[in-house]
Coordinates of C-alpha atoms and ligand atoms in Angstrom, one line a residue:
M188 CA 7.5 37.2 165.6
K189 CA 8.7 35.3 167.7
P190 CA 10.9 32.1 165.9
K191 CA 9.1 28.8 166.2
L192 CA 11.1 26.4 169.0
Q193 CA 12.2 24.2 166.6
D194 CA 13.8 27.1 164.9
I195 CA 15.4 28.6 167.1
I196 CA 17.4 25.5 168.7
R197 CA 19.2 25.2 165.8
T198 CA 20.4 28.9 166.7
R199 CA 21.0 28.0 170.4
P200 CA 20.2 25.3 173.4
L201 CA 17.7 27.2 175.5
L202 CA 17.3 25.8 178.7
G203 CA 14.4 24.1 180.2
D204 CA 12.6 23.8 183.6
G205 CA 12.7 21.3 186.2
A206 CA 10.7 19.2 188.2
M207 CA 6.7 20.4 188.8
G208 CA 5.3 17.2 190.5
T209 CA 8.2 17.0 193.6
Q210 CA 7.6 20.4 193.4
L211 CA 4.2 20.9 194.5
M212 CA 4.3 17.8 197.0
I213 CA 6.8 20.7 198.7
A214 CA 4.1 23.6 198.4
G215 CA 2.2 21.2 199.6
L216 CA -0.1 18.9 197.6
E217 CA -0.7 15.5 199.3
Q218 CA -0.2 12.0 197.7
G219 CA -2.8 10.4 195.8
N220 CA -4.6 14.4 194.7
C221 CA -4.4 16.1 192.0
G222 CA -2.0 18.2 191.3
E223 CA -3.1 19.5 187.7
L224 CA -6.7 20.9 190.0
W225 CA -3.8 23.3 191.4
N226 CA -4.2 25.1 188.2
L227 CA -7.9 26.2 189.3
T228 CA -7.8 26.0 192.9
H229 CA -4.7 27.2 194.2
P230 CA -3.5 29.0 190.7
D231 CA -0.5 31.1 193.3
R232 CA 1.3 28.6 194.5
V233 CA 1.8 26.7 190.7
L234 CA 2.7 30.4 189.3
A235 CA 5.0 30.4 192.5
I236 CA 7.1 27.7 191.0
Q237 CA 7.2 28.7 187.8
R238 CA 8.5 31.9 188.1
R239 CA 10.9 30.8 190.7
Y240 CA 12.3 28.4 187.3
A241 CA 11.8 31.9 184.9
D242 CA 14.1 33.5 187.5
A243 CA 16.7 30.8 187.3
G244 CA 17.1 31.8 183.8
S245 CA 14.7 28.9 182.0
D246 CA 14.1 29.8 178.4
C247 CA 10.8 27.5 178.1
L248 CA 8.5 26.6 181.1
I249 CA 6.1 22.9 180.5
T250 CA 2.5 23.3 181.7
N251 CA 2.0 21.6 185.1
T252 CA -0.8 19.3 183.0
F253 CA 1.4 16.0 182.9
G254 CA -2.2 14.5 184.1
G255 CA -4.2 16.7 182.6
S256 CA -6.4 14.4 179.8
R257 CA -9.8 12.9 180.3
I258 CA -8.8 9.8 181.8
M259 CA -6.3 11.3 184.1
L260 CA -8.8 13.9 185.3
N261 CA -11.3 11.2 185.5
R262 CA -10.2 9.3 188.9
H263 CA -10.0 12.4 190.9
G264 CA -14.4 12.7 189.1
D265 CA -12.8 15.8 187.1
A266 CA -13.5 14.5 183.7
G267 CA -15.4 18.1 182.6
K268 CA -12.3 19.9 183.2
V269 CA -9.7 19.1 180.5
A270 CA -10.2 22.7 179.3
A271 CA -10.4 24.7 181.9
V272 CA -7.0 23.2 183.5
N273 CA -5.2 22.8 180.4
D274 CA -6.0 26.5 179.8
A275 CA -5.6 27.6 183.3
G276 CA -2.0 25.6 182.8
V277 CA -0.8 28.0 179.6
A278 CA -1.7 30.6 181.5
I279 CA 0.0 30.5 184.5
A280 CA 3.5 29.6 182.7
R281 CA 2.8 32.2 180.5
Q282 CA 2.5 34.6 183.2
A283 CA 5.5 32.8 184.7
F284 CA 7.8 34.3 182.6
G285 CA 6.3 37.9 183.3
G286 CA 6.7 39.5 180.2
R287 CA 10.1 38.3 178.7
D288 CA 10.0 35.9 175.4
G289 CA 10.1 32.5 176.9
Y290 CA 8.3 29.1 175.4
V291 CA 5.3 27.6 177.3
I292 CA 5.5 24.1 176.7
G293 CA 1.7 22.1 176.8
D294 CA 2.8 19.2 178.9
V295 CA 1.1 15.7 177.7
G296 CA 1.9 12.3 179.6
P297 CA 0.7 9.0 179.9
F298 CA -3.0 8.5 180.0
G299 CA -1.7 6.2 182.9
G300 CA -3.0 2.7 181.9
L301 CA -3.3 -0.4 179.3
M302 CA -4.8 0.1 175.8
E303 CA -6.5 -2.7 174.9
P304 CA -6.2 -6.1 174.2
Y305 CA -3.7 -5.9 177.6
G306 CA -6.2 -3.2 179.7
D307 CA -9.4 -2.0 179.8
F308 CA -9.3 1.0 177.4
T309 CA -10.1 1.7 173.6
E310 CA -7.7 3.2 171.3
Q311 CA -10.0 5.5 169.8
Q312 CA -10.9 6.7 173.6
V313 CA -7.0 7.5 174.2
R314 CA -7.1 9.2 170.7
E315 CA -9.8 11.3 171.6
A316 CA -8.6 12.4 175.2
F317 CA -4.8 13.5 173.4
V318 CA -6.8 14.8 170.8
E319 CA -8.7 17.3 173.5
Q320 CA -6.1 18.2 175.9
T321 CA -3.7 19.4 172.9
R322 CA -6.4 21.1 171.7
A323 CA -7.3 23.0 174.4
L324 CA -2.8 23.7 175.3
V325 CA -3.1 24.7 171.7
N326 CA -5.8 26.5 171.6
A327 CA -4.8 28.7 175.1
G328 CA -1.3 29.3 173.1
A329 CA 0.8 27.0 174.3
D330 CA 4.4 27.3 171.4
A331 CA 4.9 23.3 171.3
I332 CA 3.1 20.5 173.1
I333 CA 5.3 18.2 174.7
I334 CA 4.2 14.1 174.6
E335 CA 6.5 13.2 177.5
T336 CA 6.9 9.6 179.7
Q337 CA 6.4 7.9 177.3
T338 CA 7.5 3.5 177.5
S339 CA 5.3 2.5 173.8
L340 CA 5.2 3.8 170.2
E341 CA 1.8 3.2 170.5
E342 CA 0.9 5.3 172.8
L343 CA 3.7 8.1 171.6
G344 CA 2.1 8.0 168.4
L345 CA -1.7 8.7 169.1
G346 CA -0.4 11.8 171.2
I347 CA 2.0 12.8 168.6
A348 CA -0.5 12.3 166.0
A349 CA -2.7 14.4 168.3
A350 CA -0.8 17.3 169.0
K351 CA -0.9 17.1 164.9
E352 CA -4.2 17.4 164.3
A353 CA -4.6 20.2 166.7
G354 CA -2.4 22.5 165.0
A355 CA 0.6 22.4 167.4
P356 CA 3.3 24.7 166.1
C357 CA 6.1 22.2 167.9
V358 CA 5.6 18.5 168.6
I359 CA 8.1 17.1 171.0
G360 CA 8.0 13.3 171.6
S361 CA 10.0 12.2 174.9
M362 CA 11.0 9.0 176.1
A363 CA 11.1 7.1 179.7
Y364 CA 14.4 4.9 179.7
D365 CA 15.4 2.7 182.2
V366 CA 19.1 1.0 182.5
T367 CA 19.4 -3.0 182.4
L368 CA 19.3 -5.0 185.1
D369 CA 23.6 -5.3 184.0
G370 CA 23.6 -1.8 183.6
S371 CA 24.8 -2.2 179.8
T372 CA 22.2 0.0 178.1
F373 CA 18.7 1.0 179.5
R374 CA 15.8 0.8 176.7
T375 CA 11.9 1.7 177.5
M376 CA 9.8 -0.5 180.1
M377 CA 7.9 -1.5 177.0
G378 CA 11.3 -1.9 175.4
V379 CA 12.0 0.4 173.3
D380 CA 15.7 2.2 172.3
P381 CA 16.7 5.5 171.5
E382 CA 17.0 4.1 167.9
Q383 CA 13.4 2.9 167.3
A384 CA 11.7 5.8 169.2
A385 CA 13.6 8.4 166.8
E386 CA 13.0 6.6 164.1
F387 CA 9.4 7.0 164.7
M388 CA 9.6 9.7 165.8
Y389 CA 10.9 10.9 162.8
E390 CA 8.7 9.5 160.1
H391 CA 5.4 10.3 162.1
G392 CA 6.2 14.4 162.3
A393 CA 7.7 14.6 165.6
D394 CA 10.1 18.4 165.3
I395 CA 11.9 17.2 168.3
V396 CA 12.7 14.1 169.8
A397 CA 13.2 13.6 173.5
L398 CA 14.0 11.7 176.4
N399 CA 12.9 12.5 180.6
C400 CA 12.0 11.4 183.7
G401 CA 13.3 6.9 183.5
T402 CA 15.6 5.1 185.6
G403 CA 18.5 5.2 186.4
M404 CA 19.2 8.3 183.7
N405 CA 21.5 10.2 185.2
M406 CA 23.4 13.4 183.5
D407 CA 25.8 10.1 181.6
R408 CA 22.6 8.7 180.3
A409 CA 21.2 11.5 178.7
R410 CA 24.5 12.2 177.2
E411 CA 24.8 8.4 176.0
A412 CA 21.0 9.3 174.5
I413 CA 21.8 12.1 172.5
E414 CA 24.2 10.8 171.5
R415 CA 22.3 7.1 169.9
Y416 CA 19.3 10.2 168.6
R417 CA 21.9 12.0 167.2
R418 CA 23.4 9.1 164.8
T419 CA 19.7 8.2 164.2
T420 CA 18.3 11.3 162.8
D421 CA 19.0 15.1 162.9
L422 CA 16.2 16.1 164.8
P423 CA 16.5 18.5 167.3
V424 CA 16.6 16.8 171.0
M425 CA 15.9 18.1 174.1
A426 CA 17.0 16.2 177.8
Q427 CA 15.5 15.8 180.9
P428 CA 16.8 13.7 183.6
N429 CA 16.2 12.7 187.0
A430 CA 18.0 14.8 189.8
G431 CA 19.1 10.7 190.5
L432 CA 17.4 8.0 192.0
P433 CA 14.2 8.6 193.9
K434 CA 14.6 6.9 197.8
L435 CA 11.8 6.3 200.1
V436 CA 12.6 8.2 203.5
N437 CA 10.1 9.1 206.1
M438 CA 7.5 7.2 202.7
Q439 CA 8.5 10.5 200.8
V440 CA 10.2 9.4 197.8
V441 CA 13.3 12.0 197.8
Y442 CA 15.8 12.5 194.7
D443 CA 19.0 14.0 196.1
E444 CA 21.3 13.9 193.5
T445 CA 22.5 17.8 194.1
P446 CA 22.9 21.0 191.7
E447 CA 26.4 20.3 192.3
E448 CA 26.3 17.0 190.9
M449 CA 24.3 17.6 187.7
V450 CA 25.8 20.2 186.7
G451 CA 29.6 19.1 186.7
G452 CA 27.4 16.7 182.9
V453 CA 26.3 20.0 181.4
V454 CA 28.8 20.3 178.9
P455 CA 29.4 17.3 178.0
I456 CA 25.7 17.2 176.7
L457 CA 26.1 20.1 175.2
E458 CA 28.8 18.7 172.9
A459 CA 26.6 15.9 172.4
G460 CA 24.9 18.4 170.6
V461 CA 21.4 18.6 172.8
N462 CA 18.6 21.8 172.4
I463 CA 17.4 22.0 175.2
L464 CA 18.2 20.9 178.1
G465 CA 15.9 20.4 181.1
A466 CA 15.2 18.3 184.1
C467 CA 13.1 16.3 185.2
C468 CA 11.8 14.7 188.8
G469 CA 13.6 15.7 192.2
S470 CA 15.5 18.5 190.0
T471 CA 14.4 22.7 191.8
P472 CA 15.4 26.2 190.5
D473 CA 18.6 25.8 192.1
H474 CA 19.7 23.1 189.6
I475 CA 18.1 25.8 186.5
R476 CA 20.0 28.5 188.0
A477 CA 23.4 26.3 187.6
F478 CA 22.7 24.7 184.0
R479 CA 22.0 28.6 183.7
Q480 CA 25.3 29.3 185.0
A481 CA 27.4 26.3 182.7
M482 CA 25.5 26.8 179.7
D483 CA 26.5 30.4 179.6
E484 CA 29.8 29.5 180.2
Y485 CA 30.0 27.4 177.6
A486 CA 28.3 29.9 174.9
R487 CA 31.5 32.4 176.3
S488 CA 34.2 30.5 175.7
R489 CA 33.5 29.0 172.2
Ligands
LIG170 ZN1 10.8 12.8 186.0

């Protein structure tokens, strides 16, 4: 039987995957359209992206379900497709491994709004949306659930509780930090720092503490976040930094940190004790292939 994700990563670090959103754009998804619906309308294109990550050496693939909650799908008039979108997302990622024993991580992004009293959504609506999505992902056979790109502990807590209620075999909580204007540190948009996040996740029963995306969170900042997580908790750590800062070129958002630039940060991150390393916005199969090489060389050298 395949070991649980949180157990195998205590024996060796695993490689995650790279960006999905920016790859969907390259594959023809237009700005403002729903990438998650492609699990149903263009499964071949989603599969092709994930297959490239699997071929590049990813041990874990994250499903194309970032915006797969009822609240997010409702923006496109598809609130009724939660089960279908998430079920297909898991099946496509599993297929991308081509029979190899990889880990499929069910992706849950932010619900995309604010809760009362700051916004229009009730806590109950958000809780129900997360419960419905995580249940669909778990029922489809996801090996883990990642509640990602989170900025508030309140929303993160609802996501973690939903994943646990759904019976997820492993629950990952992943925060999006932004480097502060003076460059001295980083915290989420809602003011959460890594120590607070790690403590919160430990208390709420997450299995892995993680960070992804964020502004200015390059490989070096990711290493710093990993060190801060590890000083706060014994839980395993996952990191998915972006490929540099977003730049607007011809009205398109581009990320231009090359695999060569990013890969220099891999060994310091491994030495900081990362358990799963992947990459977020702007990263490509070439970035992941470079990470694979660096991780394999590091493992051989020890
Ligand atoms: Zn990102």
